[in-house]
Structures are given as structure tokens and as C-alpha cells.
Coordinates of C-alpha atoms in Angstrom, one line a residue:
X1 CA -40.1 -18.3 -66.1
X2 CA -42.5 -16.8 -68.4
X3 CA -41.9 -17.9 -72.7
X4 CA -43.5 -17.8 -75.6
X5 CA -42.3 -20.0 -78.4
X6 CA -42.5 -19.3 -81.9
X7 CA -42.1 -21.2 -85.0
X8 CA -43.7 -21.4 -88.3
X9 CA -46.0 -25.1 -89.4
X10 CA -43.4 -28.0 -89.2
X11 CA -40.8 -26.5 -87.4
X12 CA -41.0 -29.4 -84.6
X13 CA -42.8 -26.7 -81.9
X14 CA -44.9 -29.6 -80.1
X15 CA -41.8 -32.1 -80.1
X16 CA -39.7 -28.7 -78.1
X17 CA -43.2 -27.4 -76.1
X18 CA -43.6 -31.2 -74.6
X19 CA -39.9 -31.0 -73.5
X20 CA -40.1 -27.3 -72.3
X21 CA -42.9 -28.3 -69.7
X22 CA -41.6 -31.2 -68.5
X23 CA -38.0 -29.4 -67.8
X24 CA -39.6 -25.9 -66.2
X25 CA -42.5 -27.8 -64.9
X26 CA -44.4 -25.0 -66.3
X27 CA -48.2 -24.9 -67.4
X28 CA -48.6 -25.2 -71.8
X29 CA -51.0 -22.5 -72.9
X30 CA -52.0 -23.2 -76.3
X31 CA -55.1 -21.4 -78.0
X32 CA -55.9 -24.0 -80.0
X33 CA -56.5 -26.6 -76.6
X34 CA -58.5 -23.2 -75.2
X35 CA -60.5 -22.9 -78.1
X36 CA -61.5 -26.5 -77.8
X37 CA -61.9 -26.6 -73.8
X38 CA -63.9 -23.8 -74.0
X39 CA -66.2 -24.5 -76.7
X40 CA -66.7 -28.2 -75.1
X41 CA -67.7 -26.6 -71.8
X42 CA -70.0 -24.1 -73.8
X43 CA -68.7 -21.4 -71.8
X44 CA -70.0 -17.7 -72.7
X45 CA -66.3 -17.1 -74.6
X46 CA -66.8 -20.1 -76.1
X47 CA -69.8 -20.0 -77.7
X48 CA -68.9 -16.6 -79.3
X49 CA -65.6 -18.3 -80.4
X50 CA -67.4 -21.3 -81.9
X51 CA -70.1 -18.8 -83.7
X52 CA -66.3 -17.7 -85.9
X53 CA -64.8 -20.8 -86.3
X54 CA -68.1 -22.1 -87.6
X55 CA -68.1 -19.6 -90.4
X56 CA -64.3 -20.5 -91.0
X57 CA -64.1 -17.2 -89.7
X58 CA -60.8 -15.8 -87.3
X59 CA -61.4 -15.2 -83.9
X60 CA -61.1 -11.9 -83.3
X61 CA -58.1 -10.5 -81.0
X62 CA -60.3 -9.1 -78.2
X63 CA -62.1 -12.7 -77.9
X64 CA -58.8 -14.5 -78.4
X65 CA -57.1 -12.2 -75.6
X66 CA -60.1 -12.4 -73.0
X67 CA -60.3 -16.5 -73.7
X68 CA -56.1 -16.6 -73.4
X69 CA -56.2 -14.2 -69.5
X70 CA -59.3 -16.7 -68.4
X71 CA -56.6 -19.6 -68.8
X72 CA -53.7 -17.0 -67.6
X73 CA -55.7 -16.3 -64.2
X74 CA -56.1 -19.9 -63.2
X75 CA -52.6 -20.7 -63.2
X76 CA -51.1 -20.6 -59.8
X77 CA -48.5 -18.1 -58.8
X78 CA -45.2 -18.5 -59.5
X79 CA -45.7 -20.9 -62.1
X80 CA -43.9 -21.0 -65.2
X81 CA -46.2 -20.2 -68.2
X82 CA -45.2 -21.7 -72.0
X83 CA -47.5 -19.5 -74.5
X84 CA -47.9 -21.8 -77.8
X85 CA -50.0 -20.1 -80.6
X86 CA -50.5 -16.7 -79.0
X87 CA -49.6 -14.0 -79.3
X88 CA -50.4 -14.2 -83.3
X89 CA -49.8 -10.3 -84.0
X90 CA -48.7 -7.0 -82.2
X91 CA -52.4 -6.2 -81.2
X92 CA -52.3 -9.9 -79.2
X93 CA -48.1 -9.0 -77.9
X94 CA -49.1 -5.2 -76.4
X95 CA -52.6 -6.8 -74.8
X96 CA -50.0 -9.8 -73.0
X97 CA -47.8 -7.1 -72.5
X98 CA -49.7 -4.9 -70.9
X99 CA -52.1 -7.6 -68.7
X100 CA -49.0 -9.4 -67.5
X101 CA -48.2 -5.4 -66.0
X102 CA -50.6 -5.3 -64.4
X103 CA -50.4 -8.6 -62.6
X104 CA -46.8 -7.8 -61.6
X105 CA -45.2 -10.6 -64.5
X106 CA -43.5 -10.4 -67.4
X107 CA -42.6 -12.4 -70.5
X108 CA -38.7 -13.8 -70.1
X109 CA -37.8 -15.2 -73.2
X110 CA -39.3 -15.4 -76.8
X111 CA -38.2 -18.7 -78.6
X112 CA -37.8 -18.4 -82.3
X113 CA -37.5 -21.9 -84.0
X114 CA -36.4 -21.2 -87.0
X115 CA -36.2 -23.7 -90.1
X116 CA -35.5 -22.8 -94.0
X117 CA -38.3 -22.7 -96.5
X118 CA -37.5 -25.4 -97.9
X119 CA -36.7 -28.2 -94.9
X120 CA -40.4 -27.1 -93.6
X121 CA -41.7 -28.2 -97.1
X122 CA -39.8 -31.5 -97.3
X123 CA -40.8 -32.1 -94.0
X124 CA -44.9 -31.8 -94.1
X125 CA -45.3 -32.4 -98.1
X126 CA -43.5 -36.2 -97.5
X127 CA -46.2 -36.9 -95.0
X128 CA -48.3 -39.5 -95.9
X129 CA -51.6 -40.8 -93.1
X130 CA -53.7 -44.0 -92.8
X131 CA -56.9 -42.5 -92.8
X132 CA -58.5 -44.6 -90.8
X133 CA -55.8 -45.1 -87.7
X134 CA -54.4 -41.7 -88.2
X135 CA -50.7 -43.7 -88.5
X136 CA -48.2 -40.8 -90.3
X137 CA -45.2 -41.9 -92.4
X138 CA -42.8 -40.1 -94.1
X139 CA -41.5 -40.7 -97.8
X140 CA -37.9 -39.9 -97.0
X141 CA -37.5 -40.3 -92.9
X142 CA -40.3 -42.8 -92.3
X143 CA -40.7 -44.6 -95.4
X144 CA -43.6 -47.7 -95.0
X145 CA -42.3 -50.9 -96.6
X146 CA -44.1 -50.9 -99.2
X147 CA -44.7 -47.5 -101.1
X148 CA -48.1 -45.5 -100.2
X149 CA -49.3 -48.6 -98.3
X150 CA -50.0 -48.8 -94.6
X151 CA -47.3 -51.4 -93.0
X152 CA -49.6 -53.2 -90.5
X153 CA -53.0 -52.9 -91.7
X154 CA -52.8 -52.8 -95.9
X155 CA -54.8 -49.9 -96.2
X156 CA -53.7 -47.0 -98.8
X157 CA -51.9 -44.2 -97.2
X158 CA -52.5 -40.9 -98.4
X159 CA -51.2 -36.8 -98.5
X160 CA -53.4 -34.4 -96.5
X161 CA -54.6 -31.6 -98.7
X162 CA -52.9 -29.4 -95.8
X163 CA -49.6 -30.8 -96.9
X164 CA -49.4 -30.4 -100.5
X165 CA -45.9 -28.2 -101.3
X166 CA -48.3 -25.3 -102.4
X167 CA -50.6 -25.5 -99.2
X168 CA -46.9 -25.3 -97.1
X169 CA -45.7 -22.6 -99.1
X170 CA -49.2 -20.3 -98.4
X171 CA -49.1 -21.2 -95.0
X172 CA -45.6 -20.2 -94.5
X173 CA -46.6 -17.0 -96.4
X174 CA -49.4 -16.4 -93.8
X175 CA -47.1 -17.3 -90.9
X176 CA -44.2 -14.8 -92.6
X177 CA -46.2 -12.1 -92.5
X178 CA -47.2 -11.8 -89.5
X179 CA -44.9 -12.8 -87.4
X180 CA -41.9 -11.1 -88.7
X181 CA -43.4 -8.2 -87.2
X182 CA -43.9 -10.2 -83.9
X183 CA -40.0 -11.1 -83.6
X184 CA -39.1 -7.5 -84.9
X185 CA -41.2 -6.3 -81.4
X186 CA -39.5 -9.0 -79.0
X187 CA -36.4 -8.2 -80.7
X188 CA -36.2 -4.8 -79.7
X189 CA -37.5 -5.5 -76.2
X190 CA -34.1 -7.8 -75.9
X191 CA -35.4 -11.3 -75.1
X192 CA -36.1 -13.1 -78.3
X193 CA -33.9 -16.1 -78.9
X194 CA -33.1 -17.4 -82.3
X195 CA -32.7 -21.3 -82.7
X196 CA -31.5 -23.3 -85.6
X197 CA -34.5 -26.2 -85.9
X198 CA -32.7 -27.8 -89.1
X199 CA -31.0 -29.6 -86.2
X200 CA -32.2 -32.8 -84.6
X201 CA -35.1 -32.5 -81.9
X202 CA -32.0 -33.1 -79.2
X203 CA -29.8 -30.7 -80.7
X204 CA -32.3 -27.9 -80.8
X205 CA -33.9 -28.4 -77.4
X206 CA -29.8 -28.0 -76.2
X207 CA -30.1 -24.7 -78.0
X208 CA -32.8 -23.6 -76.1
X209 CA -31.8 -25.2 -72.5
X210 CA -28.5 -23.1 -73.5
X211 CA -30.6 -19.6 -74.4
X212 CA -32.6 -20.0 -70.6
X213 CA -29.3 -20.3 -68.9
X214 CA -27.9 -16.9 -70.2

């Protein structure tokens, strides 16, 4: 079984794509770990990759799509695939699409976690991280004992610029628009999935046990 799973920042996507592969035994494509593999390696696709990301640049689709079938092409038949991160737009979907065609596969089911503006927000913006250990807490879920202050070591715990509620909100923004367009597409193909990820990491991962079954 082929899926891709969707979900915008802090909608619990790592805590459902761990459980995914351990219940299909399937293979995790993520383009951030091929981005990072490749780049390591200093493979031809990676260096071109890395010459963007160096300029805070995007990778460009065509680069993106060639680096995502060099992973694709080394799975072994009749594996199950879990796509995290890709496709990004409808120029990345119809390139999938149309390479999994020719290769005689198909995408099975799209997985849309899907969490309200505002539980995303409370979720990242009450981060806080020991710098230094890379401990996260949480003011409201995983308060430390004493307020902003790192339980075992002392040190001061602070919020990642990334997590402020107005660096949420444009993310979200960025995530909204193009990937409305992306569930729209899978939608009208007939195998997107909607799942409620207000719920606990249990409860949701039942949801989506449940939506592979049907």
C-alpha cells in the first residue's frame, strides 16, 4: 500500500508516520532525510540541491522530483511506500502520478491530518527548548517545575523564533495555500482521507487504521 500523508506544522505527522511504518512495514520517504542523505553523500542531485538551500532558496520541482524517484527506484517491489513532505504542489502530484504509471503503481490513500488553527498554535507557540540538550517542554502539556527553567540541568529554557504565534500563523498561511489545492486534486481522484488530529496520538492513528481498512 502506497500513501502520502499530509498535515500542516504541528499537526503530530512524525508521531502518526513512525506508527504507519512500523504497522505496514513500509519504507518512510521524507524529502527532508533525502535532501540531507544526498547532500552528505555529495551526490550530483545533491550538490545542485545544496547550491538552493544555501541561498535559502526552494528546490525546484524538477530537482525535488528527480531526487524523490532516485529514492522511489531503490525500494524493493512490493513494498509499501509512506511519502512525508512530497508532493508539496500539483506540479510534484501529476510528476508522482504520472512516474508511479509508468512503473505499474499507484498512490492508495492520501492522509489528511487535520487540526484547527488555533490548537496548531497552542501547540508549537507553548514550546519552550534547552538550548544546549535540545530538551522541549511545553507551558500547558509539559510544564518544567519551575517556569522557563530546565528541570534537570538549571539552564534557561527558551521559545524558538520558529514558534512564535506569528511565525505559526505564516507558516500555516504558506502550508494553506498550497496544499488546499493538493487535497482538492486527491479529492476528486477519490482516495483522500480526512482525520480529526485534535484527538490524542492513539485516537487519531485508530482513525487512520480505520480509513486503510475501507
Amino acid at each position: 500500500m502506497n500513501i502520502i500523508l499530509l498535515g500542516p506544522p504541528g499537526a503530530g505527522k512524525g508521531t502518526q508516520a513512525e506508527k504507519l511504518i512500523k504497522e505496514l512495514d513500509a519504507v518512510q520517504i521524507s524529502t527532508g532525510d533525502i535532501f540531507r542523505t544526498n547532500i552528505k553523500n555529495n551526490t550530483p542531485l545533491g550538490a545542485k540541491a545544496k547550491e538552493y538551500m544555501n541561498k535559502g532558496q526552494l528546490v525546484p520541482d524538477e530537482l525535488t522530483i528527480d531526487l524523490v524517484w532516485d529514492a522511489l527506484d531503490k525500494v524493493e517491489d512490493g513494498k509499501s511506500i509512506l511519502l512525508d513532505g512530497f508532493p508539496r504542489n500539483i506540479t510534484q502530484a501529476e510528476a508522482l502520478d504520472e512516474g508511479m504509471q509508468k512503473r505499474d503503481n499507484k498512490i492508495d490513500k492520501v492522509i489528511n491530518i487535520n487540526v484547527p488553527e488555533d490548537v496548531i498554535i497552542e501547540r508549537i507557540s507553548g514550546r519552550r527548548v534547552n538550548v544546549s540538550t535540545g530538551k522541549v517542554y511545553h507551558i500547558k502539556f509539559n510544564p518544567p517545575k519551575v517556569e522557563g527553567i530546565d528541570d534537570e540541568t538549571g539552564e534557561k529554557l527558551i521559545q524558538r523564533e520558529d514558534d512564535t504565534e506569528a511565525a505559526v500563523k505564516e507558516r500555516l498561511d504558506v502550508y494553506n495555500k498550497h496544499t488546499s489545492v493538493l487535497i482538492d486534486y486527491y479529492n476528486k481522484k477519490g482516495i483522500l482521507v480526512t482525520i480529526d488530529g485534535a484527538k490524542t496520538p492513539e485516537e487519531v492513528f485508530d482513525q487512520i487504521k480505520k480509513s486503510l481498512e475501507k
